[in-house]
Each structure stands twice: as C-alpha cells, then as structure tokens.
PDB file of C-alpha atoms in Angstrom:
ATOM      1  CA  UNK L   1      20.414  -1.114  -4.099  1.00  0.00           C
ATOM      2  CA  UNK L   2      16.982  -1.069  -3.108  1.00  0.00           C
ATOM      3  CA  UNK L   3      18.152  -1.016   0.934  1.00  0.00           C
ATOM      4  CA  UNK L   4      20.227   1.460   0.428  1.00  0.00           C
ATOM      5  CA  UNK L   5      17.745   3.904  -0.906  1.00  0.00           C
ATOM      6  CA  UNK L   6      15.407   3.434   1.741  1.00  0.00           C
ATOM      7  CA  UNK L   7      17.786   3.520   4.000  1.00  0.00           C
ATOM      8  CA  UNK L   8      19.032   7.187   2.491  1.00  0.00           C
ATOM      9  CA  UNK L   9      15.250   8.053   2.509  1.00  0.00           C
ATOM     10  CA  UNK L  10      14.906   7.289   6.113  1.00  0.00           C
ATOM     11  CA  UNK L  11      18.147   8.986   7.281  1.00  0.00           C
ATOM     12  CA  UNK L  12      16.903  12.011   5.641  1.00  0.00           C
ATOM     13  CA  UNK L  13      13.611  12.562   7.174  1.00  0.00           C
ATOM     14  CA  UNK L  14      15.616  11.660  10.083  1.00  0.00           C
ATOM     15  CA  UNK L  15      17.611  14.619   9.861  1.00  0.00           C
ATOM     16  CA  UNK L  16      16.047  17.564  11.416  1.00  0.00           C
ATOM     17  CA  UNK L  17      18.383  20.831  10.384  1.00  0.00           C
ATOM     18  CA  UNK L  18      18.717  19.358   6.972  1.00  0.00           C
ATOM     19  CA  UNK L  19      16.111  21.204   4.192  1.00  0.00           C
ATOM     20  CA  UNK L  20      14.996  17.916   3.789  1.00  0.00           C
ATOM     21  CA  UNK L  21      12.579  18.761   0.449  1.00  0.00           C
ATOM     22  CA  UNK L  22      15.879  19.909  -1.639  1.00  0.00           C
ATOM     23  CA  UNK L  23      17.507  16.276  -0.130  1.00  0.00           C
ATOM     24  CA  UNK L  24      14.695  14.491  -1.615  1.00  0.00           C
ATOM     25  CA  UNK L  25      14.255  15.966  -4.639  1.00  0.00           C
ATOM     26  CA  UNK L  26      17.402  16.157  -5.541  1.00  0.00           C
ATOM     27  CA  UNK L  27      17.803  11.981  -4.646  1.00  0.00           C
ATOM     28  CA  UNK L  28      14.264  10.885  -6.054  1.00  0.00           C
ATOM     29  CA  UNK L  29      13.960  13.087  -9.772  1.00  0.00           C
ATOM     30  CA  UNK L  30      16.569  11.236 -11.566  1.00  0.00           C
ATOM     31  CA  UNK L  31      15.277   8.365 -10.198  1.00  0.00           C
ATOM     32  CA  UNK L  32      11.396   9.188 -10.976  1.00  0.00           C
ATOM     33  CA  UNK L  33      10.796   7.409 -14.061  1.00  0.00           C
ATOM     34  CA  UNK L  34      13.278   4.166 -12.962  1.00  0.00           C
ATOM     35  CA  UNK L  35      11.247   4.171  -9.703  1.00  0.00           C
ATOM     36  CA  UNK L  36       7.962   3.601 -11.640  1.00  0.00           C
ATOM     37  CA  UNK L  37       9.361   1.183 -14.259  1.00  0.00           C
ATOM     38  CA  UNK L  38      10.489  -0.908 -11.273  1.00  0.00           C
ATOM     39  CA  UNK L  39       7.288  -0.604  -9.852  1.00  0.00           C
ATOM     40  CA  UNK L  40       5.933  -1.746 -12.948  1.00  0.00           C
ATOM     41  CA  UNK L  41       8.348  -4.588 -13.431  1.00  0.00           C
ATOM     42  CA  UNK L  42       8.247  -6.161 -10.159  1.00  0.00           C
ATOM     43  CA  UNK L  43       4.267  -5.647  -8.549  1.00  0.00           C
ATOM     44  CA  UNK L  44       3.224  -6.843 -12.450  1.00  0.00           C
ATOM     45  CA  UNK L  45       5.495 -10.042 -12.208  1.00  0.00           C
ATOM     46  CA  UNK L  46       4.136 -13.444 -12.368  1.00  0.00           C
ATOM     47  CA  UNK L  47       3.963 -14.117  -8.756  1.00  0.00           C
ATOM     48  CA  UNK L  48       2.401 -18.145  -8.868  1.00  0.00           C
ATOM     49  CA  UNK L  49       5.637 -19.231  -9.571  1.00  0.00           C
ATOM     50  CA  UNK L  50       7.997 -21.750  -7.437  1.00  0.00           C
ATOM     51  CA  UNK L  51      10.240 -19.067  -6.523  1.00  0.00           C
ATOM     52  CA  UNK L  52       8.016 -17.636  -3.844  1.00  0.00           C
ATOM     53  CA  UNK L  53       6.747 -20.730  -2.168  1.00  0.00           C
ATOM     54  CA  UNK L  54       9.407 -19.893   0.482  1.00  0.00           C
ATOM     55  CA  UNK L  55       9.311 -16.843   2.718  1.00  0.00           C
ATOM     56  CA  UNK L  56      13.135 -17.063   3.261  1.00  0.00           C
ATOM     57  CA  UNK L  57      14.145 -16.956  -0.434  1.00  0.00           C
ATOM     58  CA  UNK L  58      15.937 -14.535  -2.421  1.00  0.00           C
ATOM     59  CA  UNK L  59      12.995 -13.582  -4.066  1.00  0.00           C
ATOM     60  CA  UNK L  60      11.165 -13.420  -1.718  1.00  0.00           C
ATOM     61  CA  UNK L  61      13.497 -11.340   0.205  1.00  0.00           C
ATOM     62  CA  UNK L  62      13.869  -8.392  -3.005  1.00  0.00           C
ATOM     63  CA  UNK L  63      10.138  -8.287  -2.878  1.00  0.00           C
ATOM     64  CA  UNK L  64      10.302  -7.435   0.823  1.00  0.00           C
ATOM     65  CA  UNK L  65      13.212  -5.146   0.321  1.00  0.00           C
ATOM     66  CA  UNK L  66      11.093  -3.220  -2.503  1.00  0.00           C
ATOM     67  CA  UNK L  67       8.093  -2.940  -0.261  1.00  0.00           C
ATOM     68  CA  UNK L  68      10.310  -1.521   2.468  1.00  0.00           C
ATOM     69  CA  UNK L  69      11.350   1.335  -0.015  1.00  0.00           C
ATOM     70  CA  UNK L  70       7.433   1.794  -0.802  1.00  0.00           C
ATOM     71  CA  UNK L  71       7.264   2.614   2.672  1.00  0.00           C
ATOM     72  CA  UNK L  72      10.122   5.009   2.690  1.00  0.00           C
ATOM     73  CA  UNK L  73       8.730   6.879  -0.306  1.00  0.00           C
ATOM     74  CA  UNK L  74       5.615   7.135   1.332  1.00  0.00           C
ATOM     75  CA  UNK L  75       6.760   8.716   3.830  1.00  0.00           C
ATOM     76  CA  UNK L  76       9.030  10.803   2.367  1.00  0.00           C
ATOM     77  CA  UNK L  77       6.121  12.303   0.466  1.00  0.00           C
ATOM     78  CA  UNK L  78       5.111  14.578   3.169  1.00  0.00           C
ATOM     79  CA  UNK L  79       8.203  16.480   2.530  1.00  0.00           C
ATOM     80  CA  UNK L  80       7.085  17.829  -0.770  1.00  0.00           C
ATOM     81  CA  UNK L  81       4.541  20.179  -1.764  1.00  0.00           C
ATOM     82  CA  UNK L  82       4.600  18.899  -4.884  1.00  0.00           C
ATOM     83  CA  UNK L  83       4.895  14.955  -4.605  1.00  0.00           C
ATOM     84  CA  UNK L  84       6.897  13.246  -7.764  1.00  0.00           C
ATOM     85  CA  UNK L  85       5.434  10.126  -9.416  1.00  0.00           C
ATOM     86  CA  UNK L  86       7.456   7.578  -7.447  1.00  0.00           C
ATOM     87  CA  UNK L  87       5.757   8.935  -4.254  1.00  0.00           C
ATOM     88  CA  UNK L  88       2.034   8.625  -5.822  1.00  0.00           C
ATOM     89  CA  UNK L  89       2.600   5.006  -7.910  1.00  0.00           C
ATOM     90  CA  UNK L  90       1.297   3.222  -4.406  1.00  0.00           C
ATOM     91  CA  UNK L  91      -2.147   5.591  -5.111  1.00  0.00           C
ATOM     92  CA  UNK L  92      -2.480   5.261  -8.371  1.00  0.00           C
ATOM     93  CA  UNK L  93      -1.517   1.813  -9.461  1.00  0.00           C
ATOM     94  CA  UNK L  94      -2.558   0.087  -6.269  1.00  0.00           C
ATOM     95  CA  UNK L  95      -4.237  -2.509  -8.304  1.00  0.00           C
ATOM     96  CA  UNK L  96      -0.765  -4.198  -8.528  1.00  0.00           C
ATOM     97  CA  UNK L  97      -0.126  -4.044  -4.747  1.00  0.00           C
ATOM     98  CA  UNK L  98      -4.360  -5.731  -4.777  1.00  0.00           C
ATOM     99  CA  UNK L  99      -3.793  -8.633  -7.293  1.00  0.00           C
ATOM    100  CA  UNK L 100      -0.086  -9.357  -5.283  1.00  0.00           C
ATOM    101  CA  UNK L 101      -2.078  -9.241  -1.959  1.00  0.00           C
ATOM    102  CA  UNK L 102      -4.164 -12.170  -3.331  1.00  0.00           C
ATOM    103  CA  UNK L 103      -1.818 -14.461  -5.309  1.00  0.00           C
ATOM    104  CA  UNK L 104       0.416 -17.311  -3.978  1.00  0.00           C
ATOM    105  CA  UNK L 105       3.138 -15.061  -2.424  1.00  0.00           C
ATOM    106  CA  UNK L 106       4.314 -16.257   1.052  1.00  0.00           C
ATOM    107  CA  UNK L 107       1.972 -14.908   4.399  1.00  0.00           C
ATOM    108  CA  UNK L 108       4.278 -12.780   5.490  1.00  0.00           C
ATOM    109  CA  UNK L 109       4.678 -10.099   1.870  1.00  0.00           C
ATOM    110  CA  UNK L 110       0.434 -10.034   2.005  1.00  0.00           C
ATOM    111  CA  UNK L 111       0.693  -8.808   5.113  1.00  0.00           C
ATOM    112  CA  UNK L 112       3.570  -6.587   5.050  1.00  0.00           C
ATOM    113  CA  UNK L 113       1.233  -4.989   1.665  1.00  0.00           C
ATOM    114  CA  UNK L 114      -1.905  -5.211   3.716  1.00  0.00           C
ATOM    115  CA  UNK L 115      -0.375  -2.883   6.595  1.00  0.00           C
ATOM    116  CA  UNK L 116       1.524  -0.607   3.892  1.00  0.00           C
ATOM    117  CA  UNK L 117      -2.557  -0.089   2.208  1.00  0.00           C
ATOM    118  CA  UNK L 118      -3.169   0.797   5.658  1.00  0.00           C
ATOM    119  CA  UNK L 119      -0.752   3.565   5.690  1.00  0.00           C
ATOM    120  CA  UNK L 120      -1.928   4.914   2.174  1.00  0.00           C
ATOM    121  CA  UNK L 121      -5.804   5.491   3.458  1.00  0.00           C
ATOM    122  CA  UNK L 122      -4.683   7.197   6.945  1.00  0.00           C
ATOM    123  CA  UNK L 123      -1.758   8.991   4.718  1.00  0.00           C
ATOM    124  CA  UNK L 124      -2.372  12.960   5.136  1.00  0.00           C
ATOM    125  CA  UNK L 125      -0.399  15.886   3.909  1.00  0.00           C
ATOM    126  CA  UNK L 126       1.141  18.370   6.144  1.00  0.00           C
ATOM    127  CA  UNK L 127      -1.528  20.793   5.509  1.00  0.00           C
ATOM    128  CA  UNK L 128      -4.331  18.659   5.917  1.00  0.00           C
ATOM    129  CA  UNK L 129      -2.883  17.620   9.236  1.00  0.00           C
ATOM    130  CA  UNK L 130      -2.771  21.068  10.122  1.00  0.00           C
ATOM    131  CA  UNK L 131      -6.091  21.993   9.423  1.00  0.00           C
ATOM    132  CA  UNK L 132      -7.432  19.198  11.217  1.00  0.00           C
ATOM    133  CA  UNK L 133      -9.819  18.747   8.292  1.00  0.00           C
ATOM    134  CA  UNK L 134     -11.702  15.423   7.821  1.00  0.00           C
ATOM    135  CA  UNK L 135     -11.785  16.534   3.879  1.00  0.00           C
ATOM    136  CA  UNK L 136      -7.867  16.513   1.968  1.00  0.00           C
ATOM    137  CA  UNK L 137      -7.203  19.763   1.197  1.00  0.00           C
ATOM    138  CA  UNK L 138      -4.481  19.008  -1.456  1.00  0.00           C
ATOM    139  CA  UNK L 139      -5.608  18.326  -4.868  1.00  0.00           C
ATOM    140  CA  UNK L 140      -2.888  15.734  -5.686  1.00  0.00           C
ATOM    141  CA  UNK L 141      -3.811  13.497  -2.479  1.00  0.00           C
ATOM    142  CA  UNK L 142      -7.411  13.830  -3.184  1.00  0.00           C
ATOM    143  CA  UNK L 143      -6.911  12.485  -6.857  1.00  0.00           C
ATOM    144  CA  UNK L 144      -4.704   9.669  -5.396  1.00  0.00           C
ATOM    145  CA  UNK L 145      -6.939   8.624  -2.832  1.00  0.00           C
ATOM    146  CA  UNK L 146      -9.780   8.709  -5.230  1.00  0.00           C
ATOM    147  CA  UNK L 147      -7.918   6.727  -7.092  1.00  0.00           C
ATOM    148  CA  UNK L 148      -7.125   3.873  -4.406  1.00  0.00           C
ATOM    149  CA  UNK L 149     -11.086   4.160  -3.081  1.00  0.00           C
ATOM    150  CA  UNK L 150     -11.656   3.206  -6.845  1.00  0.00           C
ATOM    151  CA  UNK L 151      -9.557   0.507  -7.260  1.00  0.00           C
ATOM    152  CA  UNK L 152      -9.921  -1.088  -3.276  1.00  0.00           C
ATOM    153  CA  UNK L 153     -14.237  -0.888  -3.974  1.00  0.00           C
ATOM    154  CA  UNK L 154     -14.014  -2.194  -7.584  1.00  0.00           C
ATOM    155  CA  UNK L 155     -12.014  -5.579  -6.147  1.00  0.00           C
ATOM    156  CA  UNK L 156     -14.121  -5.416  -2.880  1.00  0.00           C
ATOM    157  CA  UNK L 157     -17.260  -5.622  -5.254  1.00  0.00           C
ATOM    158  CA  UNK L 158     -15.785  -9.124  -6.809  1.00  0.00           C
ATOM    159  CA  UNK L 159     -14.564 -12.007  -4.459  1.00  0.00           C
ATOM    160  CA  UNK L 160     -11.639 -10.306  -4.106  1.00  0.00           C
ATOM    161  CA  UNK L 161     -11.962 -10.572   0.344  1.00  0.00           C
ATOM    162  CA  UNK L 162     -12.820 -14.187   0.461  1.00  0.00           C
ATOM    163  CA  UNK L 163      -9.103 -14.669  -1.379  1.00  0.00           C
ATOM    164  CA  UNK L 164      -6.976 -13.389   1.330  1.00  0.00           C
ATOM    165  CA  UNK L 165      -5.738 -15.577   4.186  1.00  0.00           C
ATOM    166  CA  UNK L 166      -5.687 -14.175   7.418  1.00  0.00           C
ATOM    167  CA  UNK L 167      -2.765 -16.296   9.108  1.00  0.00           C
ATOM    168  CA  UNK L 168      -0.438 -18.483   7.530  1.00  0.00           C
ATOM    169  CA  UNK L 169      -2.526 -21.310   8.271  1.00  0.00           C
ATOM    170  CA  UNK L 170      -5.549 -21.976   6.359  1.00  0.00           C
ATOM    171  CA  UNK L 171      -7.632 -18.931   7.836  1.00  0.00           C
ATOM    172  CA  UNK L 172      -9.517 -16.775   5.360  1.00  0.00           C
ATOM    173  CA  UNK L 173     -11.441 -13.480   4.901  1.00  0.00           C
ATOM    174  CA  UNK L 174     -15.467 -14.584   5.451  1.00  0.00           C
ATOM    175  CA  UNK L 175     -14.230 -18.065   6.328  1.00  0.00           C
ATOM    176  CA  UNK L 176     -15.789 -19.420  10.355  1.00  0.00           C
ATOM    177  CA  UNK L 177     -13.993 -22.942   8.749  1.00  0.00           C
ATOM    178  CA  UNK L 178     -11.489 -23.680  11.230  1.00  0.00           C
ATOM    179  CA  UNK L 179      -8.313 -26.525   9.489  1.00  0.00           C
ATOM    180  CA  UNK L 180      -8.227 -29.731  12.273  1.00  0.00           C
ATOM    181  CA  UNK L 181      -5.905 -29.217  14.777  1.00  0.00           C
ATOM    182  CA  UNK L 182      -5.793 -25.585  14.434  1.00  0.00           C
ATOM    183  CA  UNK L 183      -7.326 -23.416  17.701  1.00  0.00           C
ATOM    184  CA  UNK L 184     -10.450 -21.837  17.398  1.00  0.00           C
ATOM    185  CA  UNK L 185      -9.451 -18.799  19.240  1.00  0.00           C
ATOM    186  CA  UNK L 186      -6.204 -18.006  17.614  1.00  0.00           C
ATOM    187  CA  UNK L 187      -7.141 -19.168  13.871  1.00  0.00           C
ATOM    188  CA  UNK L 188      -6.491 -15.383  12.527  1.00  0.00           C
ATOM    189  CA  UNK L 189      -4.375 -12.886  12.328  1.00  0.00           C
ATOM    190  CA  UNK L 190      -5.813 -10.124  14.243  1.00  0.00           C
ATOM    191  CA  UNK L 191      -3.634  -7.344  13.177  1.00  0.00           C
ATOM    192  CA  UNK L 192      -4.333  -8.339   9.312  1.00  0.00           C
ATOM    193  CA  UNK L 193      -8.179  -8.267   9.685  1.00  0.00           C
ATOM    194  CA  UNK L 194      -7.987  -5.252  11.332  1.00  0.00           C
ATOM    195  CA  UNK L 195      -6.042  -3.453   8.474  1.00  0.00           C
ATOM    196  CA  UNK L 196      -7.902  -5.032   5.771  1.00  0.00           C
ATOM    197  CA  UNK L 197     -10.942  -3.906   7.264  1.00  0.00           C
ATOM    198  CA  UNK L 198     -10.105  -0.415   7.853  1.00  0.00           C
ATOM    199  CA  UNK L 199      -8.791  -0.220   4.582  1.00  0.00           C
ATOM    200  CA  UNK L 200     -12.182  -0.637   2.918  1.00  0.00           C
ATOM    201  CA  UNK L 201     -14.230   1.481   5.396  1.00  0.00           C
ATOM    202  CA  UNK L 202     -11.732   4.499   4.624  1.00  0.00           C
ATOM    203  CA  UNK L 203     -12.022   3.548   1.022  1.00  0.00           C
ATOM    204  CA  UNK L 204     -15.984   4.003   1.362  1.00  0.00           C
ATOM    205  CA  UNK L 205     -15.894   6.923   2.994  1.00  0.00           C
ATOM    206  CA  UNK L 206     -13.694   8.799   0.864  1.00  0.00           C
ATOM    207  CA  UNK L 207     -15.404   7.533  -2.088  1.00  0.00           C
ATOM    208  CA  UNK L 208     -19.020   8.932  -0.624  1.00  0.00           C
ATOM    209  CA  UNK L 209     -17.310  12.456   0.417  1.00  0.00           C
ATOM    210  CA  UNK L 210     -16.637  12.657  -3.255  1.00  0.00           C
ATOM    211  CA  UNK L 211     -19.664  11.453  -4.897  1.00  0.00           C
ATOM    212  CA  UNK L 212     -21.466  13.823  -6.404  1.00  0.00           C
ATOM    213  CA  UNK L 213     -25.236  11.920  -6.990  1.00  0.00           C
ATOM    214  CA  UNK L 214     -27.020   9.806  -4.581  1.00  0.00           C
ATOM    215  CA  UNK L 215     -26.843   7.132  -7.334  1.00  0.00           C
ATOM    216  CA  UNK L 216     -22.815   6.635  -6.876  1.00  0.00           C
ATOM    217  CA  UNK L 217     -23.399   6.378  -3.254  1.00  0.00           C
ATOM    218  CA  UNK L 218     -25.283   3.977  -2.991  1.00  0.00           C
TER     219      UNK L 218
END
C-alpha cells in the first residue's frame, strides 16, 4: 500500500497537462489524518528491537517503503498553495525522524532519513523560488521550518551528533577513532557528513533570520 501511493504521487507530478493540485488533493484529504496517524505509529515505534538488526528484513524494508512515500509527499507539496498536514508532519514532528536517525536501525534507513532532512532545509515553495528570495515568503513553510530549526538545534545542543555513525562500520560524528583493519581514508561516509552538516548550518541560519533579540542568537 505504501508503494503504491508513492508511486501514484510520483506519476502525478510526473504528469505535465494534468491540474496536478486537484489530483493531489483529491488523493491525499481522505487520507490526511491516516497519513499522520501512520506517521505517528511507525517513526514513534520502538526501534532497538531484533527486528531491525537486518537491513534486508521485512521490517526493515516497510520502514524504507514509508520513508520513500515521505519523499513523495514532500515533493508533492509544491503543488499546493495550501499544503495539507501529511505534507508538513516531516516539519513539524521531525523529532521522530531525529530520535530514529540515532537508534539501532540498520546504516542504510539513517541515511536514507539523513538525506530526506536534507531535502526538508533546501525545500522551497514555488513562490519563494520565484522570487529568488533568501527569506520564505510563505507563512506555512516559515512556521515549518521554524519548527525543524527548533527541533534539529535543541538535539544538536545535547550529544545528539556524536550518536550517529557515519558508515556502516564503526565511524562516528566527532569520532578521528579509526576500528583496526578499517582504512583511514575511506572510514566515512562522505555523502552522510555532508548532509548532516548542512542540515544544521541551514537550521542555524534560519533560526537567526528569525530571531528577534540578540540574546536568541547567540
């Protein structure tokens, strides 16, 4: 169920002559409050458990196939000017996505989350592409990314970083420790750090743009 409605989501935005924002509404608002409820039920699951110690298990698998409709929603969201809930949960309960991202889970779901938090902090709407703005122009993205900025600082502030392996080896976040027998050179995962990293500078940012005493920002 879940690949099929990311792969509906995707053939939509797909198609070009279709008036894709009827499409999607008319697909996503019955589904709006089941959306967030499995949002709810799966992200604030008990994730330490045996099930997940292998990346090729079932479990495993759903998870990935629910983070692949994240994605799809995400980018669906562009289409309307008024996004539903389903499209903001990622912004506004991205805590979830942050405690999943450093639990037990298998390498390859914290980095599939890491590069979907990616996408949510470069996310912009089709008017604040237009305008070329640095600032978001639409008041529901600005609340959601306020939102995320909160959330990504408040774990950044706790040891949240030094948590997160960067390969699936035994390389971590504000680790130089390199496991014997591994190489030096090729200890992390590049792409992941890179992510990770940009995610908190754009959290920053966005959080200083919108602070309104010199207290906050510093």
């Amino acid at each position: 169920c879940l690949q099929t409605l990311a792969a509906i989501l995707r053939g939509t935005l797909k198609d070009a002559p279709v008036p894709r924002a009827g499409v999607l509404k008319k697909l996503l608002a019955p589904l709006d409050a089941v959306l967030e409820g499995f949002y709810n039920a799966i992200l604030l699951h008990h994730f330490d458990s045996h099930h997940y110690t292998s990346p090729y298990s079932e479990t495993t698998n759903n998870l990935i196939s629910f983070i692949d409709l994240l994605e799809a929603l995400l980018a669906s969201r562009i289409e309307l000017e008024l996004p539903l809930r389903c499209q903001r949960i990622l912004f506004l309960k991205v805590s979830y996505l942050l405690n999943l991202i450093s639990s037990s889970i298998p390498y390859v779901i914290k980095k599939k989350l890491i590069l979907l938090l990616k996408k949510c902090v470069l996310y912009k709407s089709r008017e604040d592409a237009k305008s070329g703005s640095l600032f978001l122009q639409t008041p529901s993205l600005c609340e959601d990314m306020l939102a995320l900025s909160n959330a990504v600082l408040q774990v950044v502030n706790l040891p949240w970083l030094n948590q997160i392996p960067l390969s699936g080896k035994s390389s971590y976040f504000g680790s130089s420790e390199v496991a014997p027998g591994d190489d030096s050179q090729g200890g992390s995962d590049q792409t992941a750090l890179r992510a990770l990293s940009l995610v908190v500078l754009k959290a920053l940012e966005f959080k200083i743009h919108n602070s309104s005493t010199e207290a906050e920002i510093k």
